[in-house]
PDB file of C-alpha atoms in Angstrom:
ATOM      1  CA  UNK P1270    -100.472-132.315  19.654  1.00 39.00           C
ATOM      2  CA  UNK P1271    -103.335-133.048  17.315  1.00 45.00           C
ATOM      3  CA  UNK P1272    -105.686-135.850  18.394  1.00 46.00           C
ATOM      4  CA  UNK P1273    -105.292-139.365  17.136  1.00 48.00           C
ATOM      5  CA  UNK P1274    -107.432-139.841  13.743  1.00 52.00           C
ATOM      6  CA  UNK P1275    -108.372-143.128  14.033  1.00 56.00           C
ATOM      7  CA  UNK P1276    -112.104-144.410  14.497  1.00 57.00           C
ATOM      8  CA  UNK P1277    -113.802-147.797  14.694  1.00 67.00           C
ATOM      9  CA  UNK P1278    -117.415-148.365  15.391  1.00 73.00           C
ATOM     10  CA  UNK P1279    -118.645-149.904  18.890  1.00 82.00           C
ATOM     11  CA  UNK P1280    -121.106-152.545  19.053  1.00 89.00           C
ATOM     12  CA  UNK P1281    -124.451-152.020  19.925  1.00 93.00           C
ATOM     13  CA  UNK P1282    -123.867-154.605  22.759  1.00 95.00           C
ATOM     14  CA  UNK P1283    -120.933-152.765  24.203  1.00 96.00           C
ATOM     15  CA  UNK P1284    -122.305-149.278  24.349  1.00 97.00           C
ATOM     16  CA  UNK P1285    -125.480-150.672  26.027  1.00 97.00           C
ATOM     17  CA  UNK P1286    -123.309-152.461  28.597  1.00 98.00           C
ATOM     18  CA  UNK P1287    -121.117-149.304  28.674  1.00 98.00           C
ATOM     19  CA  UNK P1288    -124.575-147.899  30.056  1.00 98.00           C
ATOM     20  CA  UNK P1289    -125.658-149.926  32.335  1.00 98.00           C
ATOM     21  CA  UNK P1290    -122.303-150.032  33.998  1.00 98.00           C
ATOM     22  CA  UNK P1291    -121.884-146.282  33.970  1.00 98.00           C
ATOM     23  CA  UNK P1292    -125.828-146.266  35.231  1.00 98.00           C
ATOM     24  CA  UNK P1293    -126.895-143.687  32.923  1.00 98.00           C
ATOM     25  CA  UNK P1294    -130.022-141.818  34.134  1.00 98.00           C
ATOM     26  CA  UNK P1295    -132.434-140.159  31.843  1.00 98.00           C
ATOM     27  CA  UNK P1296    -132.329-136.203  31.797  1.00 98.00           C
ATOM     28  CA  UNK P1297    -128.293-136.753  32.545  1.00 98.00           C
ATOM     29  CA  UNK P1298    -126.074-134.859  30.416  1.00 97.00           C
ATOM     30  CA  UNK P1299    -124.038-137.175  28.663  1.00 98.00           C
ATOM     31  CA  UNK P1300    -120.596-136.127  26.379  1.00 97.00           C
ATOM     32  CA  UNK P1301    -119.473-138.456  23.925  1.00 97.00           C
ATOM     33  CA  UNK P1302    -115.540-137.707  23.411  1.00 95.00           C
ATOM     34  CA  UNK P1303    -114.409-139.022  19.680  1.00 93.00           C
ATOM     35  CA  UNK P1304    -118.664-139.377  19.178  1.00 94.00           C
ATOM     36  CA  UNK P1305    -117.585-140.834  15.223  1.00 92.00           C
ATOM     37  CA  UNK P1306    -120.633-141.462  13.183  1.00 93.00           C
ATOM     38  CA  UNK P1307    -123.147-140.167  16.537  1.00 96.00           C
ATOM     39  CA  UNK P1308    -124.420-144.050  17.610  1.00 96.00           C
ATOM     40  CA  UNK P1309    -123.677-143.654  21.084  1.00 97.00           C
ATOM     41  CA  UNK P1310    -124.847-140.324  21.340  1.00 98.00           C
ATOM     42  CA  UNK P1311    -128.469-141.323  19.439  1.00 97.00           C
ATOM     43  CA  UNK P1312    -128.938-144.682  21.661  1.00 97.00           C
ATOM     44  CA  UNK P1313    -128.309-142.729  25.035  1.00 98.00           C
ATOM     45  CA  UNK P1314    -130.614-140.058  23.811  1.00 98.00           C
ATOM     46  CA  UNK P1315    -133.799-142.216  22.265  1.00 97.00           C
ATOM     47  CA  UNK P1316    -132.814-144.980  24.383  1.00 97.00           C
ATOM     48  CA  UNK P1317    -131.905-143.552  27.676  1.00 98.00           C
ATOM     49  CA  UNK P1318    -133.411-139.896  27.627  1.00 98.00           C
ATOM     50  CA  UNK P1319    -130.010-138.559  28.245  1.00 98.00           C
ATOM     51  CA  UNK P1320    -128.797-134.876  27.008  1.00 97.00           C
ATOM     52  CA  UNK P1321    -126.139-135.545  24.593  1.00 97.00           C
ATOM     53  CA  UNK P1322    -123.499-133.110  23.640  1.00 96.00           C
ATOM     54  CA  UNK P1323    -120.459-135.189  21.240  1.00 96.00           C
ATOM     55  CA  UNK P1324    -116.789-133.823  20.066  1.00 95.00           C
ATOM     56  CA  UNK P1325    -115.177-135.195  16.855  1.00 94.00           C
ATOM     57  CA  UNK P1326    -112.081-134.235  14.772  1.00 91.00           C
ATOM     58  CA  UNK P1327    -113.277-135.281  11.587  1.00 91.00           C
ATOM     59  CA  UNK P1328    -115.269-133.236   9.890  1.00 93.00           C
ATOM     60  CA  UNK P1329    -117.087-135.651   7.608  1.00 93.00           C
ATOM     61  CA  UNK P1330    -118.041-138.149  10.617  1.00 94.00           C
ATOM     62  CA  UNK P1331    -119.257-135.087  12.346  1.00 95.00           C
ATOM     63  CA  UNK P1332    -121.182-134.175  10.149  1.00 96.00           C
ATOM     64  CA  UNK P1333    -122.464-138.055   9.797  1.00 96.00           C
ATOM     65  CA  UNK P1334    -123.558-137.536  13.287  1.00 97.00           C
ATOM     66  CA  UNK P1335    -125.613-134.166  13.029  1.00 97.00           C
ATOM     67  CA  UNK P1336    -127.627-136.278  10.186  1.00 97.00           C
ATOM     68  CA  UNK P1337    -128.341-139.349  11.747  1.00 97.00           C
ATOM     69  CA  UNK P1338    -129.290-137.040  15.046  1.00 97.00           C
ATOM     70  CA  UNK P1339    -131.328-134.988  12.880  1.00 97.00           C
ATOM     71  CA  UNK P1340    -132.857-138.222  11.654  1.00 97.00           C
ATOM     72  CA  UNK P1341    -134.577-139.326  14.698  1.00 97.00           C
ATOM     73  CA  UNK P1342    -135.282-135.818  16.250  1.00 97.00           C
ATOM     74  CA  UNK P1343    -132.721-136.046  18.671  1.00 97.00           C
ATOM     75  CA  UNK P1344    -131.499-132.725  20.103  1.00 95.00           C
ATOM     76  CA  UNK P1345    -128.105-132.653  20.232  1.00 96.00           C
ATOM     77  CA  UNK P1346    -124.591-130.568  20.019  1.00 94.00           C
ATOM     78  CA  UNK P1347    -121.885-131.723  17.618  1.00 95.00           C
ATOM     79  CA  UNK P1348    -118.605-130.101  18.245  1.00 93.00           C
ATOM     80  CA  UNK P1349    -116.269-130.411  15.132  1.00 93.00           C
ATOM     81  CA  UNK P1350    -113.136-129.653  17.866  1.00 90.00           C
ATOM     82  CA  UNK P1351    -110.040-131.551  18.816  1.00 87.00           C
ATOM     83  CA  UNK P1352    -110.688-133.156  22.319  1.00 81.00           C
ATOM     84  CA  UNK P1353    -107.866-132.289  23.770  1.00 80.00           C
ATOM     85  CA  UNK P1354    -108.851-128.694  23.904  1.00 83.00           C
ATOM     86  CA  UNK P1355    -112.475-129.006  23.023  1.00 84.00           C
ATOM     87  CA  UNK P1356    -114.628-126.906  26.158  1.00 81.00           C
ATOM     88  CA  UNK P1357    -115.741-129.584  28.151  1.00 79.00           C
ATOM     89  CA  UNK P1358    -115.568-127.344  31.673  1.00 74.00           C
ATOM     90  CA  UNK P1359    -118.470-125.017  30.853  1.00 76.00           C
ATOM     91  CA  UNK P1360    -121.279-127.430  31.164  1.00 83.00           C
ATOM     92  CA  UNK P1361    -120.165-130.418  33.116  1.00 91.00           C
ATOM     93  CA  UNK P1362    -121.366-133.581  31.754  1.00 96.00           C
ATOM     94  CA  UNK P1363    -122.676-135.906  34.687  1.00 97.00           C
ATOM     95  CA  UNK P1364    -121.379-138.879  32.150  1.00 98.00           C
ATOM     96  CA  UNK P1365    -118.370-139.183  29.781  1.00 97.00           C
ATOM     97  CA  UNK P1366    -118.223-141.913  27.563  1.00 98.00           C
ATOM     98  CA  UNK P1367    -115.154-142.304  25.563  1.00 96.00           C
ATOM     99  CA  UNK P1368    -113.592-145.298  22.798  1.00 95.00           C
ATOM    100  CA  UNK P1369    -110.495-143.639  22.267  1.00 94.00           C
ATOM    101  CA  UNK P1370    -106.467-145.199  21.981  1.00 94.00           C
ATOM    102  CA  UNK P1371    -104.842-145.835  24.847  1.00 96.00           C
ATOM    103  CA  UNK P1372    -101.960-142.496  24.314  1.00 95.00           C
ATOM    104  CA  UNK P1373    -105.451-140.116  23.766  1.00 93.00           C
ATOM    105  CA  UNK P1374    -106.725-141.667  27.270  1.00 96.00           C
ATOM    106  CA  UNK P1375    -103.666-141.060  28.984  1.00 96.00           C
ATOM    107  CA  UNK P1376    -103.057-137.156  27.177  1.00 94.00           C
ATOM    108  CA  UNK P1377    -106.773-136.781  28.294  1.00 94.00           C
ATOM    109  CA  UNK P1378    -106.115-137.758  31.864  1.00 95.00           C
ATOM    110  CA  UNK P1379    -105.454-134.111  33.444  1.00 93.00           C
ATOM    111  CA  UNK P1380    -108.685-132.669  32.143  1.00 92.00           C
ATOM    112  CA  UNK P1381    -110.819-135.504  32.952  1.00 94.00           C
ATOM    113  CA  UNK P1382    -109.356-135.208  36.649  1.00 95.00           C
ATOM    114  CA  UNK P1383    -110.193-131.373  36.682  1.00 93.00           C
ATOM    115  CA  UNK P1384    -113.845-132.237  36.066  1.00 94.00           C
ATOM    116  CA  UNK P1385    -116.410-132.188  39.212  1.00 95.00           C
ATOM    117  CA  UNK P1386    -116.668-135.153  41.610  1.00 96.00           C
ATOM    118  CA  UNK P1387    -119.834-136.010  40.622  1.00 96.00           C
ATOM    119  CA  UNK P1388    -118.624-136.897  36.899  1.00 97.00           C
ATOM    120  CA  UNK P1389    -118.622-140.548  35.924  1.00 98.00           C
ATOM    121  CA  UNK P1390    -116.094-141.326  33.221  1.00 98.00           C
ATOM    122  CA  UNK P1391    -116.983-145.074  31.066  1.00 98.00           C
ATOM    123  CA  UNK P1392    -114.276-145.883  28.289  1.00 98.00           C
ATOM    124  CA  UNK P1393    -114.540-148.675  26.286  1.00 97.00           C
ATOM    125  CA  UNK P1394    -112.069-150.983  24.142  1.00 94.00           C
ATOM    126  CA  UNK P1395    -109.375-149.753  26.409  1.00 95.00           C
ATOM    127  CA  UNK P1396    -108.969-148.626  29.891  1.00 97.00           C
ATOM    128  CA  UNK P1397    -107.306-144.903  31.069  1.00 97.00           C
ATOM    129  CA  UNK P1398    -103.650-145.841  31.831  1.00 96.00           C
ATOM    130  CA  UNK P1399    -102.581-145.136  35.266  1.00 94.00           C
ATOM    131  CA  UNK P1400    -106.088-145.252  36.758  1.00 97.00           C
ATOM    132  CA  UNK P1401    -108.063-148.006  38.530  1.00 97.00           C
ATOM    133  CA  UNK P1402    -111.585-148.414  37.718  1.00 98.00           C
ATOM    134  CA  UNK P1403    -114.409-148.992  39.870  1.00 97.00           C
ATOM    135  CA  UNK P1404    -116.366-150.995  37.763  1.00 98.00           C
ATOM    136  CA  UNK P1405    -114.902-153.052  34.664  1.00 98.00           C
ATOM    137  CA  UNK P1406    -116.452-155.928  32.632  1.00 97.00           C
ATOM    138  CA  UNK P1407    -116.663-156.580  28.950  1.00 96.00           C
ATOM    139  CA  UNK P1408    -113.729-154.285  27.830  1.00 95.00           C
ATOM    140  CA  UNK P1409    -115.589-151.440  29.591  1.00 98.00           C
ATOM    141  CA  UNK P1410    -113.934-149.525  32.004  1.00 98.00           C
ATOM    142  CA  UNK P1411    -115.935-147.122  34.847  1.00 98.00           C
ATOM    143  CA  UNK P1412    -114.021-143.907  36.671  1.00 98.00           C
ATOM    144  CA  UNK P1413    -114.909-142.130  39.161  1.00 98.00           C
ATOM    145  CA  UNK P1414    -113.395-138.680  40.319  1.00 97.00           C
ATOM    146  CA  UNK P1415    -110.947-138.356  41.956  1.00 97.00           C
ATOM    147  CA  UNK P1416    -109.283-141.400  40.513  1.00 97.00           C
ATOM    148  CA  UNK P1417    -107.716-143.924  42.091  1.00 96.00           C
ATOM    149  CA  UNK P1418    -104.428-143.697  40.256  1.00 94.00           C
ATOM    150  CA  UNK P1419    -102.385-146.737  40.129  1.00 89.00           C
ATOM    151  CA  UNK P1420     -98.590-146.733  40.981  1.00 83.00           C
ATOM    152  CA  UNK P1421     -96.057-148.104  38.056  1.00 76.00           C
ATOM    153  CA  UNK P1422     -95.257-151.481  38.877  1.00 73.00           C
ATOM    154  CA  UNK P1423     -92.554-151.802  36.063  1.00 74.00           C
ATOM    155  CA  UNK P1424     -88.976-150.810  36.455  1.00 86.00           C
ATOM    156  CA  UNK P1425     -87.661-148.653  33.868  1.00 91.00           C
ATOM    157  CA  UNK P1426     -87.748-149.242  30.489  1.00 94.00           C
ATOM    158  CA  UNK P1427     -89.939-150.847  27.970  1.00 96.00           C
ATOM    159  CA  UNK P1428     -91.814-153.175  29.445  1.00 93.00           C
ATOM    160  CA  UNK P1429     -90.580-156.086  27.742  1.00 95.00           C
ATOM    161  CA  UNK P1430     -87.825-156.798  25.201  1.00 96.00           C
ATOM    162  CA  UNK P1431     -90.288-157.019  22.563  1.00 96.00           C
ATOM    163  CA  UNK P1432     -93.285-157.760  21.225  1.00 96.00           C
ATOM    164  CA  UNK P1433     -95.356-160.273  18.487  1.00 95.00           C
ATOM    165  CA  UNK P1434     -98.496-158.554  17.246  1.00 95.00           C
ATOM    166  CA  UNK P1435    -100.380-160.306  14.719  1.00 94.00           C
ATOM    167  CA  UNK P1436    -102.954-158.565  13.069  1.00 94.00           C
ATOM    168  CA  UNK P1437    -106.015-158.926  10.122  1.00 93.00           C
ATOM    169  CA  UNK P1438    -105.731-158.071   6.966  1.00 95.00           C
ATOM    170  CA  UNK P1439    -106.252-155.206   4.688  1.00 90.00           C
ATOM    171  CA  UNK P1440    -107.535-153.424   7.703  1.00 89.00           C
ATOM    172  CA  UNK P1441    -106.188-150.703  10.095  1.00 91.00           C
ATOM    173  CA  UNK P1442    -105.122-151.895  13.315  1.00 93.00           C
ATOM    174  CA  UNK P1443    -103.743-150.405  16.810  1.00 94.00           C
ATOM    175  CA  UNK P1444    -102.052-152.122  19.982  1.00 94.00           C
ATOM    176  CA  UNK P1445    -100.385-150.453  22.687  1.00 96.00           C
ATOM    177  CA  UNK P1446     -96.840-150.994  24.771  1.00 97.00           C
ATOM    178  CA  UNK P1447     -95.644-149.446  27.513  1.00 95.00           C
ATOM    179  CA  UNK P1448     -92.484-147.272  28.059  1.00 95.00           C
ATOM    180  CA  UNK P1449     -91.262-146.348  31.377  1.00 93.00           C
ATOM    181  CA  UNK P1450     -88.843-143.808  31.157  1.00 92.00           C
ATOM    182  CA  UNK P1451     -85.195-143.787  32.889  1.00 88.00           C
ATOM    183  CA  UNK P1452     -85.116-140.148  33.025  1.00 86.00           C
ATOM    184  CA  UNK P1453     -86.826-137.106  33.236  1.00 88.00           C
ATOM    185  CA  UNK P1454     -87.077-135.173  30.085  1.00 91.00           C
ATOM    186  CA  UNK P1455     -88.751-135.040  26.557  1.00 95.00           C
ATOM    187  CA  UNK P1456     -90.125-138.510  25.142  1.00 95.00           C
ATOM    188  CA  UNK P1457     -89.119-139.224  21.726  1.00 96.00           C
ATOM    189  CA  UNK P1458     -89.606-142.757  20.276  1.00 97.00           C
ATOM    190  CA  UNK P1459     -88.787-143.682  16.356  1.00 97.00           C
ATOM    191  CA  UNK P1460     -89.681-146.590  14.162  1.00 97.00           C
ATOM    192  CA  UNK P1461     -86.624-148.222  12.941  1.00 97.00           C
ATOM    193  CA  UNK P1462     -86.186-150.254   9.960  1.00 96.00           C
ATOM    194  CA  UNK P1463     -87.853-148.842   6.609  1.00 96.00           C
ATOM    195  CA  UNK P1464     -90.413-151.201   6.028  1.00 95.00           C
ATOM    196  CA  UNK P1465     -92.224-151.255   9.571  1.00 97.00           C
ATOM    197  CA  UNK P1466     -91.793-147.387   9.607  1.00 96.00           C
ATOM    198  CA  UNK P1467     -93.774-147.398   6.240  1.00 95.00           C
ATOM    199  CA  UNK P1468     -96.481-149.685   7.807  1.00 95.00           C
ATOM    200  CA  UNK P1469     -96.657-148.335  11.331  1.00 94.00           C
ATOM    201  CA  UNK P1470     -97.466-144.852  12.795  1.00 94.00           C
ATOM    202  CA  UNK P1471     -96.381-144.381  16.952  1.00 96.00           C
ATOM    203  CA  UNK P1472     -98.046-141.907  19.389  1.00 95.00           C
ATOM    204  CA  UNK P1473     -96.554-141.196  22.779  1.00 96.00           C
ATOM    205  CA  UNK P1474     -99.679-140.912  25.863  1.00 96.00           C
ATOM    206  CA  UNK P1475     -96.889-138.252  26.680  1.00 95.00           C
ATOM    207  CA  UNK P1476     -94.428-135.726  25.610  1.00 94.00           C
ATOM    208  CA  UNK P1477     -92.455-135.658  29.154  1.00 93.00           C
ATOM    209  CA  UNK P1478     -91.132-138.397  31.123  1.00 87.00           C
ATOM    210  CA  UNK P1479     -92.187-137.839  35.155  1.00 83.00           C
ATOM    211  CA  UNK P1480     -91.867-141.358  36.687  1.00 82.00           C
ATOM    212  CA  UNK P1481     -94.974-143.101  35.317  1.00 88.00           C
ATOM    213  CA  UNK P1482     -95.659-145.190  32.859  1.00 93.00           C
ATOM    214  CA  UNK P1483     -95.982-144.090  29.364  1.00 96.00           C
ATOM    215  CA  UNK P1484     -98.861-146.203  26.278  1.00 96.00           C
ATOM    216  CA  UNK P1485     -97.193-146.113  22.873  1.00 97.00           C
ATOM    217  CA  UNK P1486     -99.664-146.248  20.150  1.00 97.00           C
ATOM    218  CA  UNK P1487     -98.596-148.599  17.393  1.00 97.00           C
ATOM    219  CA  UNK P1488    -101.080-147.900  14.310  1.00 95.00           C
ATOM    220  CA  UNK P1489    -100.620-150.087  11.778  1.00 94.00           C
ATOM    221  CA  UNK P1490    -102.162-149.028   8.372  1.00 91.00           C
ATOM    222  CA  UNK P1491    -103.998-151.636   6.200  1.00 93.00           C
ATOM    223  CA  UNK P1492    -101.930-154.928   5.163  1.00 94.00           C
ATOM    224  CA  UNK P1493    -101.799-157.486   2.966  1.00 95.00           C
ATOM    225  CA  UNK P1494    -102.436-161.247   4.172  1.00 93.00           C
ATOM    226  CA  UNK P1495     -98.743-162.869   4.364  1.00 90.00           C
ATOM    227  CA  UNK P1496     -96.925-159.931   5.281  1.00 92.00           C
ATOM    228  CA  UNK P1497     -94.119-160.309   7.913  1.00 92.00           C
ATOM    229  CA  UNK P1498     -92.202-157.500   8.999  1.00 93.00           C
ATOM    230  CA  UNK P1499     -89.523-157.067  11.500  1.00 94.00           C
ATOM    231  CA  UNK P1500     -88.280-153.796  13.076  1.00 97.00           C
ATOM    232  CA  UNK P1501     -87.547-151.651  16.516  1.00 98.00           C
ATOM    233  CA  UNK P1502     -89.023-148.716  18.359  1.00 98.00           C
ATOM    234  CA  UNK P1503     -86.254-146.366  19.750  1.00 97.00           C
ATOM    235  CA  UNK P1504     -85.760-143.678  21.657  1.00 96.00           C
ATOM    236  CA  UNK P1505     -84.142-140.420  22.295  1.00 94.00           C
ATOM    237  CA  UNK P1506     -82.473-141.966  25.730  1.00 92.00           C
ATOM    238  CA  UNK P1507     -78.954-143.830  24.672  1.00 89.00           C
ATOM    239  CA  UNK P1508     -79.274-145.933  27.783  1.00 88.00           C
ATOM    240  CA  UNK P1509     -82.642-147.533  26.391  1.00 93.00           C
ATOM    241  CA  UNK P1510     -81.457-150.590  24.107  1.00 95.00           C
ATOM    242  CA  UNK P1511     -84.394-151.047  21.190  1.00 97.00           C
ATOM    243  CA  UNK P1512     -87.919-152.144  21.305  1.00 98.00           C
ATOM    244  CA  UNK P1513     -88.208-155.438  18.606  1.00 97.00           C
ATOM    245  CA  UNK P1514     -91.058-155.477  16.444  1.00 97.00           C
ATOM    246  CA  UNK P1515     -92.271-158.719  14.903  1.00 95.00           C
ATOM    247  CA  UNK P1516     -95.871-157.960  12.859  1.00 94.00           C
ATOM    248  CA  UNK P1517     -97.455-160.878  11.036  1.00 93.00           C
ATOM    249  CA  UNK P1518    -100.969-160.293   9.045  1.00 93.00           C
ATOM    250  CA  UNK P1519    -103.276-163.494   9.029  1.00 91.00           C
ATOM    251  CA  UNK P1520    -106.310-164.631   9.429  1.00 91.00           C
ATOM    252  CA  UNK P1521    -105.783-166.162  12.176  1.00 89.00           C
ATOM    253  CA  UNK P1522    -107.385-164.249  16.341  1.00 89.00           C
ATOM    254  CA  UNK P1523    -105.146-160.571  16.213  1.00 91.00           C
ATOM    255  CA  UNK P1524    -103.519-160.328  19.719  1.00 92.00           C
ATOM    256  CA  UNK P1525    -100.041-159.397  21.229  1.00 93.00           C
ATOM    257  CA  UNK P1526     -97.757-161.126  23.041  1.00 94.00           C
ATOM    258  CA  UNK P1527     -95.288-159.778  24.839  1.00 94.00           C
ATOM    259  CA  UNK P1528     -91.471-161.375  24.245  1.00 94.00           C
ATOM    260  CA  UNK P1529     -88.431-161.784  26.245  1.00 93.00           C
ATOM    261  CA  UNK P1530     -84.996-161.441  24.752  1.00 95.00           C
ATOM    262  CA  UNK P1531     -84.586-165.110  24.019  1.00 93.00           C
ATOM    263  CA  UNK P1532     -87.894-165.298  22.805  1.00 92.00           C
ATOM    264  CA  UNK P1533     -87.108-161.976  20.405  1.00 94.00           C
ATOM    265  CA  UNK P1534     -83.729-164.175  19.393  1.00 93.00           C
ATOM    266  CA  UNK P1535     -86.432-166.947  18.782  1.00 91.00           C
ATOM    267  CA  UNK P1536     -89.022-165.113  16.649  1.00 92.00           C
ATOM    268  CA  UNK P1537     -85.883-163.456  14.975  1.00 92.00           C
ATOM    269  CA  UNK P1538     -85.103-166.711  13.662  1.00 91.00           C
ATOM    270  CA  UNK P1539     -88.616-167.650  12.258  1.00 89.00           C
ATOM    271  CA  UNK P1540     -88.266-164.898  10.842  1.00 87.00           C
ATOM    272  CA  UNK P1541     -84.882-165.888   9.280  1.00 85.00           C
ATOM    273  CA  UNK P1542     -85.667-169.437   8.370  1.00 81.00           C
ATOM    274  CA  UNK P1543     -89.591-168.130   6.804  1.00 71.00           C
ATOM    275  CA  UNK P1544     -93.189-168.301   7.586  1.00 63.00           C
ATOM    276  CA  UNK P1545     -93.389-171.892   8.425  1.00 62.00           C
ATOM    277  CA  UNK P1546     -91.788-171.612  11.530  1.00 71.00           C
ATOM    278  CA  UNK P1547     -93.423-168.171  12.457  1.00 80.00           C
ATOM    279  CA  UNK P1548     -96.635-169.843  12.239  1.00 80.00           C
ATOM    280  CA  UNK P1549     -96.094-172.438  14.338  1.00 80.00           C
ATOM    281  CA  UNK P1550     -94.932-170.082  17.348  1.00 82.00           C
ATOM    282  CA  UNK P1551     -98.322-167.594  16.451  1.00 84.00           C
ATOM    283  CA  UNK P1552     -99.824-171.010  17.062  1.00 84.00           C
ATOM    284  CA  UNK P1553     -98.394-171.549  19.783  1.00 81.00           C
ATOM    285  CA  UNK P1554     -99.029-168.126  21.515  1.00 81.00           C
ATOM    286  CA  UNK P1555    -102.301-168.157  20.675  1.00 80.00           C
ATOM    287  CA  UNK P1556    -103.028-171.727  22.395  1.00 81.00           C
ATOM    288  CA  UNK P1557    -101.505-170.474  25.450  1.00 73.00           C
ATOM    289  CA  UNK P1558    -103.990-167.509  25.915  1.00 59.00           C
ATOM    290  CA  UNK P1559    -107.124-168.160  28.360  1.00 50.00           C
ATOM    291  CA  UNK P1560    -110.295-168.811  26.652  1.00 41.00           C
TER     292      UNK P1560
END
């Protein structure tokens, strides 16, 4: 399977924490997986004195990279490669820093394992499902081989009955959910209900069910404010009842919130009865959140 076009820039702040975290050594050879527009790879090169070597799908960010590289004199190699069969074995990077979507993290996992011991792995935005990291703070997320893989503490099945995801508008978003599959066997999982299947795009972290855990991508493409759309994620086992889907685009803090059934009954209803009522339980969600 193709890797997951979708890119978002990391700040400045987080890449430098990502660093520090990952304790990035000058003359290390760093790999930037999904490098984007080359940022990460420029800072840990003029920054850091790292040896930089970056992958990226798209060709156009790619080449975005090689200029601003070229820019600033910074040696580096651009691979215009899908990562998931990119050569990353040849030359061993001593770092791997990687902001990638949860379902790429977890495709990624086997290669990332097969790399040497001494290979530290930093993601950032979202953690590697089914590992543990060493070191985590600030939505960045260190690894260090061989993992310490985590065992599934969720019985089969999705891992709620649904879920409330509000997001910004007129911008591209992604959240995850979890799947844990009652039987061995190819993973399939559909969008039902035409209007969330025309605004959402799903992405299994797996194409066979062993046990674990699977992350379901849920990109959602660019919305209007106001929207509110209601649909289900199924899938190809008839024992596993439907996902809900409740999306609302505000302006309001995006999160998720995961929903029982009698809170999908609930949300249903807003729903039903209009946006009034909606808001008030986003309100509500959102107060109940730590700070």
């Amino acid at each position: 399977m193709p890797g997951w076009p979708f890119w978002a820039a990391t700040s400045d702040e987080r890449i430098e924490l990502a660093f520090d975290l990952v304790r990035l050594q000058a003359g290390e050879r760093l790999l930037d997986i999904g490098c984007g527009d080359g940022r990460v790879l420029l800072r840990a090169a003029a920054l850091r004195g790292a040896q930089v070597t970056g992958i990226e799908l798209d060709a156009e960010l790619a080449a975005s990279a090689r200029a601003l590289l070229a820019e600033h004199g910074v040696e580096a190699t651009i691979l215009e490669a899908d990562f998931t069969t990119a050569p990353i074995e040849d030359e061993p990077p001593d770092v791997v820093f990687a902001y990638l979507s949860p379902s790429t993290l977890q495709r990624l996992r086997p290669r990332l394992a097969a790399l040497p011991n001494t290979t530290r792995i930093v993601t950032t935005g979202y953690a590697i499902p089914g590992w543990q990291p060493q070191v985590a703070g600030g939505r960045c997320y260190v690894y260090l081989l061989p993992p310490l893989v985590e065992e599934p503490t969720t019985s089969p099945g999705w891992v709620s009955a649904g879920v409330l995801v509000a997001i910004h508008p007129d911008a591209p978003s992604l959240v995850a959910v979890k799947l844990r599959p009652r039987h061995a066997g190819p993973i399939e999982v559909s969008v039902e209900g035409e209007e969330l299947a025309g605004a959402m795009t799903v992405r299994t972290g797996a194409d066979e069910g062993t046990g674990d855990e699977v992350v379901v991508d849920l990109r959602f493409e660019p919305l209007p404010a106001g929207t509110v759309i209601r649909g289900a994620l199924t899938t190809n086992d008839a024992d596993e009842p439907p996902f809900q889907v409740f999306v609302v685009v505000d302006e309001g803090d995006p999160g998720m919130w995961g929903l029982s059934p009698s809170l999908c009954d609930r949300v249903g209803a807003a729903v039903a009865e209009g946006h009034s009522g909606l808001a008030d339980l986003l309100d509500e969600a959102r107060r109940a959140e730590p700070d």
